[in-house]
mmCIF file of C-alpha atoms in Angstrom:
data_model
loop_
_atom_site.group_PDB
_atom_site.id
_atom_site.type_symbol
_atom_site.label_atom_id
_atom_site.label_comp_id
_atom_site.label_asym_id
_atom_site.label_seq_id
_atom_site.Cartn_x
_atom_site.Cartn_y
_atom_site.Cartn_z
ATOM 1 C CA MET A 1 -26.641 -137.865 24.623
ATOM 2 C CA LEU A 2 -29.598 -135.600 25.140
ATOM 3 C CA ARG A 3 -32.876 -136.229 23.395
ATOM 4 C CA ASN A 4 -33.599 -132.997 21.534
ATOM 5 C CA LEU A 5 -30.188 -131.407 21.086
ATOM 6 C CA LEU A 6 -27.156 -131.993 18.905
ATOM 7 C CA PRO A 7 -23.956 -131.313 20.843
ATOM 8 C CA ALA A 8 -21.903 -128.443 19.433
ATOM 9 C CA ALA A 9 -18.712 -130.324 18.642
ATOM 10 C CA ILE A 10 -16.134 -130.912 15.926
ATOM 11 C CA VAL A 11 -12.800 -132.708 15.546
ATOM 12 C CA VAL A 12 -10.886 -132.599 12.257
ATOM 13 C CA MET A 13 -13.747 -130.951 10.435
ATOM 14 C CA SER A 14 -14.959 -127.443 11.129
ATOM 15 C CA LEU A 15 -18.589 -126.398 11.190
ATOM 16 C CA GLY A 16 -19.602 -125.640 7.643
ATOM 17 C CA THR A 17 -17.097 -128.067 6.132
ATOM 18 C CA PRO A 18 -18.889 -130.608 3.923
ATOM 19 C CA LEU A 19 -18.713 -134.190 5.077
ATOM 20 C CA THR A 20 -16.891 -135.152 1.888
ATOM 21 C CA GLN A 21 -14.018 -132.751 2.649
ATOM 22 C CA CYS A 22 -12.856 -134.344 5.887
ATOM 23 C CA ALA A 23 -9.180 -133.762 6.746
ATOM 24 C CA ARG A 24 -6.747 -136.584 7.391
ATOM 25 C CA ALA A 25 -7.072 -138.461 10.657
ATOM 26 C CA ALA A 26 -5.145 -136.812 13.479
ATOM 27 C CA THR A 27 -2.224 -138.443 15.255
ATOM 28 C CA PHE A 28 -2.014 -138.473 19.027
ATOM 29 C CA ALA A 29 0.780 -135.885 18.862
ATOM 30 C CA ASP A 30 -1.390 -133.640 16.681
ATOM 31 C CA ASP A 31 -4.225 -133.663 19.199
ATOM 32 C CA ALA A 32 -2.030 -133.458 22.300
ATOM 33 C CA THR A 33 -0.146 -130.473 20.904
ATOM 34 C CA PHE A 34 -3.405 -128.740 20.056
ATOM 35 C CA LEU A 35 -4.864 -129.345 23.511
ATOM 36 C CA LYS A 36 -1.725 -128.123 25.275
ATOM 37 C CA ARG A 37 -2.064 -124.797 23.477
ATOM 38 C CA HIS A 38 -5.437 -124.246 25.122
ATOM 39 C CA THR A 39 -5.489 -126.042 28.480
ATOM 40 C CA GLU A 40 -3.523 -128.107 30.978
ATOM 41 C CA LEU A 41 -3.068 -131.680 29.802
ATOM 42 C CA ILE A 42 -2.172 -134.833 31.716
ATOM 43 C CA VAL A 43 -0.782 -137.665 29.561
ATOM 44 C CA LEU A 44 -0.715 -141.199 30.919
ATOM 45 C CA SER A 45 1.609 -143.703 29.279
ATOM 46 C CA ASP A 46 2.618 -147.331 29.468
ATOM 47 C CA ALA A 47 6.211 -148.290 30.211
ATOM 48 C CA LYS A 48 7.124 -148.401 26.501
ATOM 49 C CA GLY A 49 5.372 -145.159 25.590
ATOM 50 C CA LEU A 50 3.128 -146.876 23.053
ATOM 51 C CA ALA A 51 -0.263 -146.707 24.785
ATOM 52 C CA LYS A 52 -1.135 -143.149 25.802
ATOM 53 C CA VAL A 53 -4.152 -141.351 27.241
ATOM 54 C CA ALA A 54 -4.693 -137.569 27.284
ATOM 55 C CA ILE A 55 -6.791 -136.063 30.120
ATOM 56 C CA VAL A 56 -7.960 -132.491 30.751
ATOM 57 C CA PRO A 57 -8.566 -131.612 34.442
ATOM 58 C CA ALA A 58 -10.425 -128.396 33.520
ATOM 59 C CA TRP A 59 -13.097 -130.466 31.785
ATOM 60 C CA GLN A 60 -13.917 -132.692 34.746
ATOM 61 C CA GLY A 61 -10.909 -134.976 34.322
ATOM 62 C CA ARG A 62 -12.126 -135.884 30.846
ATOM 63 C CA VAL A 63 -10.249 -138.412 28.709
ATOM 64 C CA MET A 64 -9.920 -136.491 25.455
ATOM 65 C CA THR A 65 -8.136 -139.065 23.341
ATOM 66 C CA SER A 66 -5.830 -142.084 23.363
ATOM 67 C CA THR A 67 -3.559 -144.048 21.089
ATOM 68 C CA ALA A 68 -2.012 -147.491 20.785
ATOM 69 C CA GLY A 69 0.873 -146.313 18.616
ATOM 70 C CA ALA A 70 2.813 -143.660 20.567
ATOM 71 C CA ASP A 71 2.842 -140.042 19.370
ATOM 72 C CA ALA A 72 2.609 -140.998 15.701
ATOM 73 C CA GLY A 73 -0.286 -143.358 16.298
ATOM 74 C CA LEU A 74 -3.902 -142.757 15.357
ATOM 75 C CA SER A 75 -5.772 -140.524 17.818
ATOM 76 C CA PHE A 76 -8.982 -142.332 18.779
ATOM 77 C CA GLY A 77 -10.888 -139.573 20.567
ATOM 78 C CA TRP A 78 -13.191 -137.036 18.964
ATOM 79 C CA ILE A 79 -12.099 -133.464 19.752
ATOM 80 C CA ASN A 80 -14.038 -130.266 19.100
ATOM 81 C CA ARG A 81 -11.172 -128.148 17.829
ATOM 82 C CA GLU A 82 -13.328 -125.268 16.689
ATOM 83 C CA LEU A 83 -15.035 -124.756 20.041
ATOM 84 C CA ILE A 84 -11.822 -125.190 22.023
ATOM 85 C CA ALA A 85 -9.828 -122.815 19.815
ATOM 86 C CA SER A 86 -12.545 -120.162 20.023
ATOM 87 C CA GLY A 87 -12.031 -119.752 23.765
ATOM 88 C CA LYS A 88 -15.762 -119.161 24.099
ATOM 89 C CA LEU A 89 -18.276 -120.872 26.345
ATOM 90 C CA LEU A 90 -21.705 -121.753 25.000
ATOM 91 C CA PRO A 91 -24.847 -121.256 27.119
ATOM 92 C CA HIS A 92 -26.462 -124.692 26.882
ATOM 93 C CA MET A 93 -23.558 -127.136 26.636
ATOM 94 C CA ASN A 94 -19.857 -127.086 25.862
ATOM 95 C CA ALA A 95 -19.134 -130.253 23.924
ATOM 96 C CA PHE A 96 -15.357 -130.206 23.998
ATOM 97 C CA GLY A 97 -15.346 -133.829 22.835
ATOM 98 C CA GLY A 98 -13.503 -136.691 24.462
ATOM 99 C CA GLU A 99 -13.644 -140.464 24.845
ATOM 100 C CA ASP A 100 -14.814 -140.573 28.460
ATOM 101 C CA ARG A 101 -16.638 -137.633 30.009
ATOM 102 C CA PHE A 102 -18.379 -137.468 33.365
ATOM 103 C CA TRP A 103 -22.042 -136.467 33.320
ATOM 104 C CA MET A 104 -24.980 -137.133 35.595
ATOM 105 C CA GLY A 105 -28.639 -137.949 35.001
ATOM 106 C CA PRO A 106 -31.531 -137.660 34.694
ATOM 107 C CA GLU A 107 -31.529 -135.251 31.813
ATOM 108 C CA ALA A 108 -35.258 -134.544 31.755
ATOM 109 C CA GLY A 109 -38.563 -135.422 33.400
ATOM 110 C CA GLN A 110 -39.850 -134.384 36.806
ATOM 111 C CA PHE A 111 -36.486 -135.159 38.401
ATOM 112 C CA SER A 112 -34.326 -133.537 35.702
ATOM 113 C CA ILE A 113 -31.127 -131.728 36.648
ATOM 114 C CA PHE A 114 -30.887 -130.020 33.230
ATOM 115 C CA PHE A 115 -34.231 -128.163 33.442
ATOM 116 C CA ALA A 116 -35.149 -125.657 36.155
ATOM 117 C CA GLN A 117 -38.403 -126.040 38.049
ATOM 118 C CA GLY A 118 -41.396 -124.863 36.047
ATOM 119 C CA THR A 119 -39.630 -124.572 32.673
ATOM 120 C CA LYS A 120 -40.690 -126.314 29.474
ATOM 121 C CA PHE A 121 -38.936 -129.384 28.169
ATOM 122 C CA GLU A 122 -37.618 -127.458 25.191
ATOM 123 C CA PHE A 123 -34.113 -126.610 24.074
ATOM 124 C CA ALA A 124 -34.401 -122.955 25.136
ATOM 125 C CA ASP A 125 -34.748 -124.085 28.759
ATOM 126 C CA TRP A 126 -32.161 -126.869 28.637
ATOM 127 C CA PHE A 127 -28.839 -126.165 30.392
ATOM 128 C CA THR A 128 -26.042 -128.542 31.333
ATOM 129 C CA PRO A 129 -25.094 -127.972 34.990
ATOM 130 C CA ALA A 130 -21.793 -126.104 35.194
ATOM 131 C CA ALA A 131 -20.517 -128.709 37.663
ATOM 132 C CA PHE A 132 -19.954 -131.139 34.791
ATOM 133 C CA ASP A 133 -19.743 -128.721 31.886
ATOM 134 C CA THR A 134 -17.414 -125.801 32.587
ATOM 135 C CA LEU A 135 -16.104 -126.142 36.155
ATOM 136 C CA PRO A 136 -12.790 -127.979 36.646
ATOM 137 C CA PHE A 137 -12.157 -131.006 38.792
ATOM 138 C CA LYS A 138 -9.297 -130.825 41.289
ATOM 139 C CA VAL A 139 -6.279 -133.052 40.649
ATOM 140 C CA LEU A 140 -5.680 -135.049 43.823
ATOM 141 C CA ARG A 141 -2.718 -137.068 42.562
ATOM 142 C CA GLN A 142 -1.216 -138.489 39.413
ATOM 143 C CA SER A 143 1.402 -141.000 38.312
ATOM 144 C CA ARG A 144 2.614 -142.425 35.025
ATOM 145 C CA ASP A 145 -0.503 -144.538 34.529
ATOM 146 C CA LYS A 146 -3.156 -143.004 36.804
ATOM 147 C CA ALA A 147 -4.791 -139.668 37.659
ATOM 148 C CA VAL A 148 -7.314 -138.990 40.427
ATOM 149 C CA PHE A 149 -9.749 -136.067 40.471
ATOM 150 C CA ALA A 150 -12.361 -134.729 42.869
ATOM 151 C CA SER A 151 -15.161 -132.197 42.986
ATOM 152 C CA GLN A 152 -18.050 -131.164 45.223
ATOM 153 C CA PHE A 153 -21.123 -129.247 44.120
ATOM 154 C CA ASN A 154 -24.832 -128.663 44.628
ATOM 155 C CA LEU A 155 -27.633 -129.603 42.241
ATOM 156 C CA THR A 156 -31.360 -128.856 42.304
ATOM 157 C CA ASN A 157 -33.772 -130.967 40.264
ATOM 158 C CA TYR A 158 -36.947 -130.003 38.425
ATOM 159 C CA SER A 159 -39.064 -130.889 41.469
ATOM 160 C CA GLY A 160 -37.003 -128.640 43.741
ATOM 161 C CA THR A 161 -35.011 -131.353 45.519
ATOM 162 C CA ARG A 162 -31.519 -130.241 46.469
ATOM 163 C CA PHE A 163 -28.460 -132.465 46.360
ATOM 164 C CA LYS A 164 -24.985 -131.965 47.757
ATOM 165 C CA VAL A 165 -22.719 -134.196 45.701
ATOM 166 C CA ALA A 166 -19.087 -135.224 46.161
ATOM 167 C CA VAL A 167 -17.342 -136.844 43.186
ATOM 168 C CA ASN A 168 -14.159 -138.909 43.066
ATOM 169 C CA ARG A 169 -12.954 -139.890 39.603
ATOM 170 C CA GLU A 170 -9.934 -142.062 38.898
ATOM 171 C CA VAL A 171 -8.676 -142.616 35.349
ATOM 172 C CA ARG A 172 -6.407 -145.627 34.938
ATOM 173 C CA LEU A 173 -4.340 -146.757 31.960
ATOM 174 C CA LEU A 174 -4.392 -150.563 31.963
ATOM 175 C CA ASN A 175 -1.316 -152.548 31.019
ATOM 176 C CA SER A 176 -1.496 -154.952 28.110
ATOM 177 C CA LYS A 177 -1.777 -158.073 30.262
ATOM 178 C CA THR A 178 -4.703 -156.648 32.225
ATOM 179 C CA ALA A 179 -6.420 -155.444 29.053
ATOM 180 C CA TRP A 180 -6.313 -158.867 27.426
ATOM 181 C CA ARG A 181 -7.632 -160.409 30.630
ATOM 182 C CA LYS A 182 -10.536 -157.960 30.670
ATOM 183 C CA LEU A 183 -11.281 -158.911 27.066
ATOM 184 C CA GLY A 184 -11.289 -162.586 27.996
ATOM 185 C CA VAL A 185 -8.961 -163.697 25.194
ATOM 186 C CA LYS A 186 -5.288 -164.489 24.756
ATOM 187 C CA PRO A 187 -3.063 -161.768 23.267
ATOM 188 C CA SER A 188 -3.141 -161.727 19.471
ATOM 189 C CA VAL A 189 0.072 -161.322 17.493
ATOM 190 C CA GLY A 190 0.013 -158.196 15.362
ATOM 191 C CA VAL A 191 -2.630 -156.395 17.436
ATOM 192 C CA SER A 192 -1.843 -153.116 19.189
ATOM 193 C CA LEU A 193 -4.132 -151.856 21.918
ATOM 194 C CA VAL A 194 -4.746 -149.115 24.438
ATOM 195 C CA ALA A 195 -7.063 -149.692 27.376
ATOM 196 C CA PHE A 196 -8.215 -147.287 30.068
ATOM 197 C CA GLU A 197 -11.049 -147.038 32.549
ATOM 198 C CA SER A 198 -12.683 -144.357 34.642
ATOM 199 C CA ASP A 199 -13.774 -145.316 38.140
ATOM 200 C CA ASN A 200 -16.425 -142.776 39.109
ATOM 201 C CA ARG A 201 -17.905 -142.437 42.590
ATOM 202 C CA ILE A 202 -20.642 -140.093 43.762
ATOM 203 C CA THR A 203 -21.347 -139.555 47.465
ATOM 204 C CA ASN A 204 -24.322 -137.999 49.203
ATOM 205 C CA ALA A 205 -22.476 -135.187 50.974
ATOM 206 C CA GLY A 206 -25.660 -133.677 52.389
ATOM 207 C CA GLU A 207 -27.746 -134.350 55.478
ATOM 208 C CA GLU A 208 -30.864 -135.757 53.782
ATOM 209 C CA ALA A 209 -31.265 -139.170 52.132
ATOM 210 C CA TRP A 210 -31.772 -139.298 48.366
ATOM 211 C CA LYS A 211 -35.198 -140.908 47.837
ATOM 212 C CA LYS A 212 -37.096 -142.195 44.818
ATOM 213 C CA ASP A 213 -40.185 -140.083 45.422
ATOM 214 C CA THR A 214 -38.191 -136.820 45.327
ATOM 215 C CA GLY A 215 -35.697 -137.832 42.650
ATOM 216 C CA LEU A 216 -32.446 -139.732 42.332
ATOM 217 C CA LEU A 217 -29.210 -139.106 40.451
ATOM 218 C CA SER A 218 -27.017 -141.363 38.318
ATOM 219 C CA ILE A 219 -23.516 -141.451 36.875
ATOM 220 C CA TRP A 220 -23.491 -141.097 33.090
ATOM 221 C CA ILE A 221 -20.293 -141.704 31.090
ATOM 222 C CA LEU A 222 -20.197 -140.743 27.413
ATOM 223 C CA GLY A 223 -17.480 -141.411 24.855
ATOM 224 C CA MET A 224 -17.205 -139.514 21.543
ATOM 225 C CA PHE A 225 -15.433 -141.122 18.590
ATOM 226 C CA THR A 226 -14.623 -140.205 14.997
ATOM 227 C CA PRO A 227 -17.198 -141.563 12.526
ATOM 228 C CA SER A 228 -16.460 -143.328 9.262
ATOM 229 C CA PRO A 229 -18.576 -144.577 6.325
ATOM 230 C CA SER A 230 -17.354 -148.045 7.276
ATOM 231 C CA ALA A 231 -17.976 -147.750 11.028
ATOM 232 C CA THR A 232 -20.657 -149.880 12.682
ATOM 233 C CA ILE A 233 -21.777 -149.922 16.309
ATOM 234 C CA VAL A 234 -22.397 -153.398 17.746
ATOM 235 C CA VAL A 235 -24.574 -153.984 20.820
ATOM 236 C CA PRO A 236 -24.953 -157.547 22.146
ATOM 237 C CA ILE A 237 -28.285 -157.990 23.959
ATOM 238 C CA GLU A 238 -29.938 -160.657 26.049
ATOM 239 C CA ALA A 239 -32.240 -162.771 23.914
ATOM 240 C CA GLY A 240 -35.734 -163.436 25.195
ATOM 241 C CA PRO A 241 -39.381 -162.359 25.088
ATOM 242 C CA GLU A 242 -40.361 -158.727 25.534
ATOM 243 C CA SER A 243 -42.822 -159.777 28.208
ATOM 244 C CA LYS A 244 -39.853 -160.728 30.374
ATOM 245 C CA LEU A 245 -37.010 -158.474 29.221
ATOM 246 C CA GLY A 246 -38.746 -155.479 27.665
ATOM 247 C CA VAL A 247 -38.150 -154.108 24.182
ATOM 248 C CA LYS A 248 -34.926 -155.114 22.447
ATOM 249 C CA VAL A 249 -34.047 -151.496 21.744
ATOM 250 C CA THR A 250 -35.547 -148.043 22.137
ATOM 251 C CA SER A 251 -34.911 -146.349 18.812
ATOM 252 C CA ASP A 252 -37.407 -143.510 18.415
ATOM 253 C CA TYR A 253 -35.547 -140.731 20.230
ATOM 254 C CA PHE A 254 -35.366 -138.676 17.021
ATOM 255 C CA GLY A 255 -38.011 -140.554 15.046
ATOM 256 C CA GLN A 256 -37.799 -143.999 13.517
ATOM 257 C CA ILE A 257 -34.388 -145.050 12.173
ATOM 258 C CA PRO A 258 -34.286 -146.346 8.564
ATOM 259 C CA PRO A 259 -33.695 -150.112 8.283
ATOM 260 C CA ASP A 260 -30.426 -149.618 6.416
ATOM 261 C CA ARG A 261 -29.076 -147.896 9.549
ATOM 262 C CA LEU A 262 -30.391 -150.136 12.317
ATOM 263 C CA VAL A 263 -30.669 -153.920 12.277
ATOM 264 C CA VAL A 264 -32.094 -155.630 15.356
ATOM 265 C CA LYS A 265 -31.607 -159.379 15.770
ATOM 266 C CA ASP A 266 -32.454 -161.669 18.676
ATOM 267 C CA ASP A 267 -29.097 -161.209 20.410
ATOM 268 C CA VAL A 268 -27.279 -158.356 18.679
ATOM 269 C CA ILE A 269 -27.936 -154.892 17.279
ATOM 270 C CA TYR A 270 -26.059 -153.235 14.409
ATOM 271 C CA PHE A 271 -26.220 -149.438 14.213
ATOM 272 C CA SER A 272 -24.548 -147.114 11.720
ATOM 273 C CA ALA A 273 -21.727 -144.887 13.009
ATOM 274 C CA ASP A 274 -21.121 -142.909 9.824
ATOM 275 C CA GLY A 275 -21.918 -139.470 11.296
ATOM 276 C CA LYS A 276 -24.414 -138.742 8.538
ATOM 277 C CA TYR A 277 -27.797 -139.387 10.181
ATOM 278 C CA ARG A 278 -28.879 -138.101 13.589
ATOM 279 C CA SER A 279 -30.135 -141.086 15.567
ATOM 280 C CA LYS A 280 -29.948 -142.715 18.984
ATOM 281 C CA ILE A 281 -30.709 -146.070 20.574
ATOM 282 C CA GLY A 282 -31.133 -147.178 24.186
ATOM 283 C CA ILE A 283 -30.775 -150.545 25.924
ATOM 284 C CA ASN A 284 -32.620 -151.273 29.157
ATOM 285 C CA PRO A 285 -30.793 -153.009 32.038
ATOM 286 C CA LYS A 286 -32.526 -156.358 31.488
ATOM 287 C CA ARG A 287 -31.300 -156.491 27.891
ATOM 288 C CA SER A 288 -27.838 -155.064 28.491
ATOM 289 C CA LYS A 289 -24.813 -157.362 28.628
ATOM 290 C CA GLY A 290 -22.463 -154.684 29.928
ATOM 291 C CA VAL A 291 -20.595 -154.243 26.659
ATOM 292 C CA LEU A 292 -20.791 -152.020 23.580
ATOM 293 C CA GLY A 293 -18.558 -152.072 20.537
ATOM 294 C CA SER A 294 -17.735 -150.491 17.218
ATOM 295 C CA TYR A 295 -15.656 -151.454 14.221
ATOM 296 C CA ASP A 296 -14.137 -149.071 11.696
ATOM 297 C CA ALA A 297 -13.339 -151.288 8.715
ATOM 298 C CA ASP A 298 -11.380 -148.588 6.863
ATOM 299 C CA ASN A 299 -8.923 -148.027 9.705
ATOM 300 C CA LYS A 300 -9.274 -151.529 11.171
ATOM 301 C CA VAL A 301 -10.070 -150.222 14.655
ATOM 302 C CA LEU A 302 -12.129 -152.376 16.997
ATOM 303 C CA THR A 303 -13.418 -150.487 20.045
ATOM 304 C CA ILE A 304 -14.862 -152.228 23.090
ATOM 305 C CA ALA A 305 -16.626 -150.360 25.928
ATOM 306 C CA GLN A 306 -17.318 -152.357 29.087
ATOM 307 C CA TYR A 307 -19.380 -151.424 32.142
ATOM 308 C CA LYS A 308 -21.133 -153.229 34.979
ATOM 309 C CA VAL A 309 -24.870 -153.880 35.122
ATOM 310 C CA PRO A 310 -25.616 -154.942 38.723
ATOM 311 C CA ALA A 311 -27.693 -158.132 38.831
ATOM 312 C CA GLY A 312 -31.339 -157.615 39.655
ATOM 313 C CA VAL A 313 -31.148 -153.808 39.640
ATOM 314 C CA THR A 314 -33.684 -152.223 37.296
ATOM 315 C CA ASP A 315 -34.039 -148.638 38.579
ATOM 316 C CA TYR A 316 -32.281 -146.438 36.018
ATOM 317 C CA VAL A 317 -33.159 -142.769 35.653
ATOM 318 C CA ASN A 318 -35.376 -141.838 32.709
ATOM 319 C CA SER A 319 -34.211 -138.906 30.580
ATOM 320 C CA LEU A 320 -37.123 -138.510 28.152
ATOM 321 C CA TRP A 321 -38.096 -134.879 27.610
ATOM 322 C CA LYS A 322 -41.495 -134.969 29.327
ATOM 323 C CA ILE A 323 -43.134 -135.587 32.689
ATOM 324 C CA GLN A 324 -42.796 -139.357 32.964
ATOM 325 C CA ASP A 325 -45.136 -142.093 34.072
ATOM 326 C CA ASP A 326 -42.131 -144.147 35.221
ATOM 327 C CA PRO A 327 -39.074 -142.002 36.019
ATOM 328 C CA TYR A 328 -36.965 -145.094 36.760
ATOM 329 C CA SER A 329 -37.433 -147.009 33.500
ATOM 330 C CA GLY A 330 -34.348 -145.538 31.826
ATOM 331 C CA ASP A 331 -31.493 -147.037 29.831
ATOM 332 C CA ALA A 332 -28.345 -148.727 31.083
ATOM 333 C CA ALA A 333 -26.585 -147.911 27.801
ATOM 334 C CA ASN A 334 -27.038 -145.666 24.799
ATOM 335 C CA CYS A 335 -25.424 -145.192 21.403
ATOM 336 C CA TYR A 336 -25.654 -142.069 19.261
ATOM 337 C CA ASN A 337 -24.840 -141.300 15.626
ATOM 338 C CA ASP A 338 -24.520 -137.638 14.710
ATOM 339 C CA GLY A 339 -25.787 -136.031 11.529
ATOM 340 C CA PRO A 340 -27.714 -133.042 10.130
ATOM 341 C CA PRO A 341 -30.737 -132.161 12.308
ATOM 342 C CA ALA A 342 -32.728 -131.516 9.129
ATOM 343 C CA PRO A 343 -32.071 -131.862 5.385
ATOM 344 C CA GLY A 344 -29.570 -129.279 4.229
ATOM 345 C CA GLU A 345 -28.558 -128.220 7.733
ATOM 346 C CA LYS A 346 -25.080 -128.598 9.196
ATOM 347 C CA PRO A 347 -24.298 -131.356 11.667
ATOM 348 C CA MET A 348 -22.745 -130.330 14.936
ATOM 349 C CA GLY A 349 -20.019 -132.913 14.487
ATOM 350 C CA PRO A 350 -19.921 -135.441 13.106
ATOM 351 C CA PHE A 351 -19.138 -138.075 15.736
ATOM 352 C CA PHE A 352 -20.668 -141.153 17.312
ATOM 353 C CA GLU A 353 -21.035 -142.079 20.976
ATOM 354 C CA LEU A 354 -20.909 -145.139 23.221
ATOM 355 C CA GLU A 355 -22.517 -144.373 26.607
ATOM 356 C CA SER A 356 -23.207 -146.185 29.865
ATOM 357 C CA SER A 357 -25.064 -145.250 33.052
ATOM 358 C CA SER A 358 -25.095 -146.389 36.646
ATOM 359 C CA PRO A 359 -28.317 -147.374 38.391
ATOM 360 C CA ALA A 360 -30.256 -144.651 40.176
ATOM 361 C CA ALA A 361 -28.453 -143.705 43.393
ATOM 362 C CA ALA A 362 -30.705 -144.002 46.448
ATOM 363 C CA LEU A 363 -28.083 -142.927 48.981
ATOM 364 C CA ALA A 364 -28.202 -142.164 52.667
ATOM 365 C CA PRO A 365 -25.957 -139.321 53.892
ATOM 366 C CA GLY A 366 -22.310 -140.285 53.528
ATOM 367 C CA LYS A 367 -23.037 -143.281 51.295
ATOM 368 C CA SER A 368 -21.641 -143.707 47.787
ATOM 369 C CA LEU A 369 -22.304 -145.324 44.428
ATOM 370 C CA ALA A 370 -19.577 -146.190 41.900
ATOM 371 C CA HIS A 371 -19.597 -146.828 38.167
ATOM 372 C CA VAL A 372 -16.643 -148.059 36.099
ATOM 373 C CA HIS A 373 -16.563 -147.494 32.336
ATOM 374 C CA ARG A 374 -13.732 -149.164 30.394
ATOM 375 C CA THR A 375 -12.601 -148.379 26.836
ATOM 376 C CA ILE A 376 -10.299 -150.611 24.794
ATOM 377 C CA HIS A 377 -9.135 -149.830 21.249
ATOM 378 C CA LEU A 378 -7.471 -152.541 19.170
ATOM 379 C CA THR A 379 -5.850 -152.211 15.747
ATOM 380 C CA GLY A 380 -4.382 -154.874 13.515
ATOM 381 C CA PRO A 381 -5.279 -157.366 10.789
ATOM 382 C CA GLU A 382 -8.898 -158.447 10.705
ATOM 383 C CA SER A 383 -7.887 -162.081 11.114
ATOM 384 C CA ALA A 384 -6.403 -161.195 14.505
ATOM 385 C CA LEU A 385 -9.226 -158.855 15.569
ATOM 386 C CA ASP A 386 -11.829 -161.482 14.730
ATOM 387 C CA GLY A 387 -11.246 -163.545 17.868
ATOM 388 C CA VAL A 388 -11.638 -160.478 20.065
ATOM 389 C CA ALA A 389 -14.910 -159.519 18.379
ATOM 390 C CA ARG A 390 -16.277 -163.040 18.797
ATOM 391 C CA ALA A 391 -15.280 -163.222 22.472
ATOM 392 C CA THR A 392 -16.557 -159.785 23.492
ATOM 393 C CA LEU A 393 -19.419 -159.029 21.106
ATOM 394 C CA GLY A 394 -20.489 -162.541 20.110
ATOM 395 C CA VAL A 395 -20.065 -161.850 16.384
ATOM 396 C CA SER A 396 -17.241 -162.031 13.859
ATOM 397 C CA ILE A 397 -15.634 -159.145 12.015
ATOM 398 C CA ALA A 398 -17.331 -160.439 8.865
ATOM 399 C CA ASP A 399 -20.681 -160.388 10.685
ATOM 400 C CA ILE A 400 -20.120 -156.753 11.682
ATOM 401 C CA LYS A 401 -19.147 -155.673 8.167
ATOM 402 C CA ALA A 402 -22.224 -157.384 6.761
ATOM 403 C CA GLY A 403 -24.491 -156.410 9.650
ATOM 404 C CA LEU A 404 -26.144 -153.426 7.977
ATOM 405 C CA LYS A 405 -26.032 -154.957 4.495
ATOM 406 C CA ASN A 406 -27.761 -158.292 5.105
ATOM 407 C CA ARG A 407 -31.146 -156.981 6.191
#
């Protein structure tokens, strides 16, 4: 999520609708039917038709939503119905929504791919490259549980370096057995789940090597989800001194976050996902454990996002909106909570995000870098979800529910 901009997006609430007048949660069939009215839709499904994933090729093979309960099940993705239905394209960014969207970094700084050379690091000059905003990805092949996409495009960074990029993106629906194995726990009776992952690969398709002194690129995967007053983001972190691991969290992207919205402990961070206060946090690669989570206590939905943090790799692109002293001191993961940009103003959502990034890609011609981002939603009784939370996030469901209360 960018530093100085709220994405223009909405799901079951239109712009101008007060937060207290939110419509009922959408079912997967509701959202799939809506999307099919406006664009081509690929739906992956398990053998029983319970776990489903909806993908839009026109929006870079984006996973828009998923469910663990067939067509009548809760739709987990956040969808910007107002923007999609309008049929219009916005100049700076088209936030169609979705649980897993392909972006690239860095967003800002001397190697930015969102700001043209010589412009100011201000919203008026900020533009999302069309390659991962409005241009479609080509469908290479698809099956019941997998879809593969590809694209090739050129980018020029703020310093004038040109890149020729080839992208291969594979979205896979994981079966239940594989999902439980990825979670590291035995299947729990009474728990329904849907699990999918995007395997994203960028290749240097040009004739010049990508070098640190002229700027590098990264893969950036962002997932948008529906907020709730009871929703809390959970980020396990490596415990240890700042002298060795760096700060526990970067939390001043939009100013300091009130203590009732962000609690930082030695090995875990709790962050509000209520969609009522614009805020963002970042985790550096030394602190990251390769997992993010959220829990919606009202709907009893536990979400786990997993990604790989390569051992010993610390070069991650920096997206701060300024010329940077260290352009490779960026985050491996970010979380964002939407809200009004100023008192009395309308939010652009609301939604919350779980995001992960690859390391900076120093690639010779023809070489590639891959980044896998996995999303798993689980629903069921809290007694059954508790073991999953403990195994993946290192805390109990009770800990999460009390995380922002026991300050």
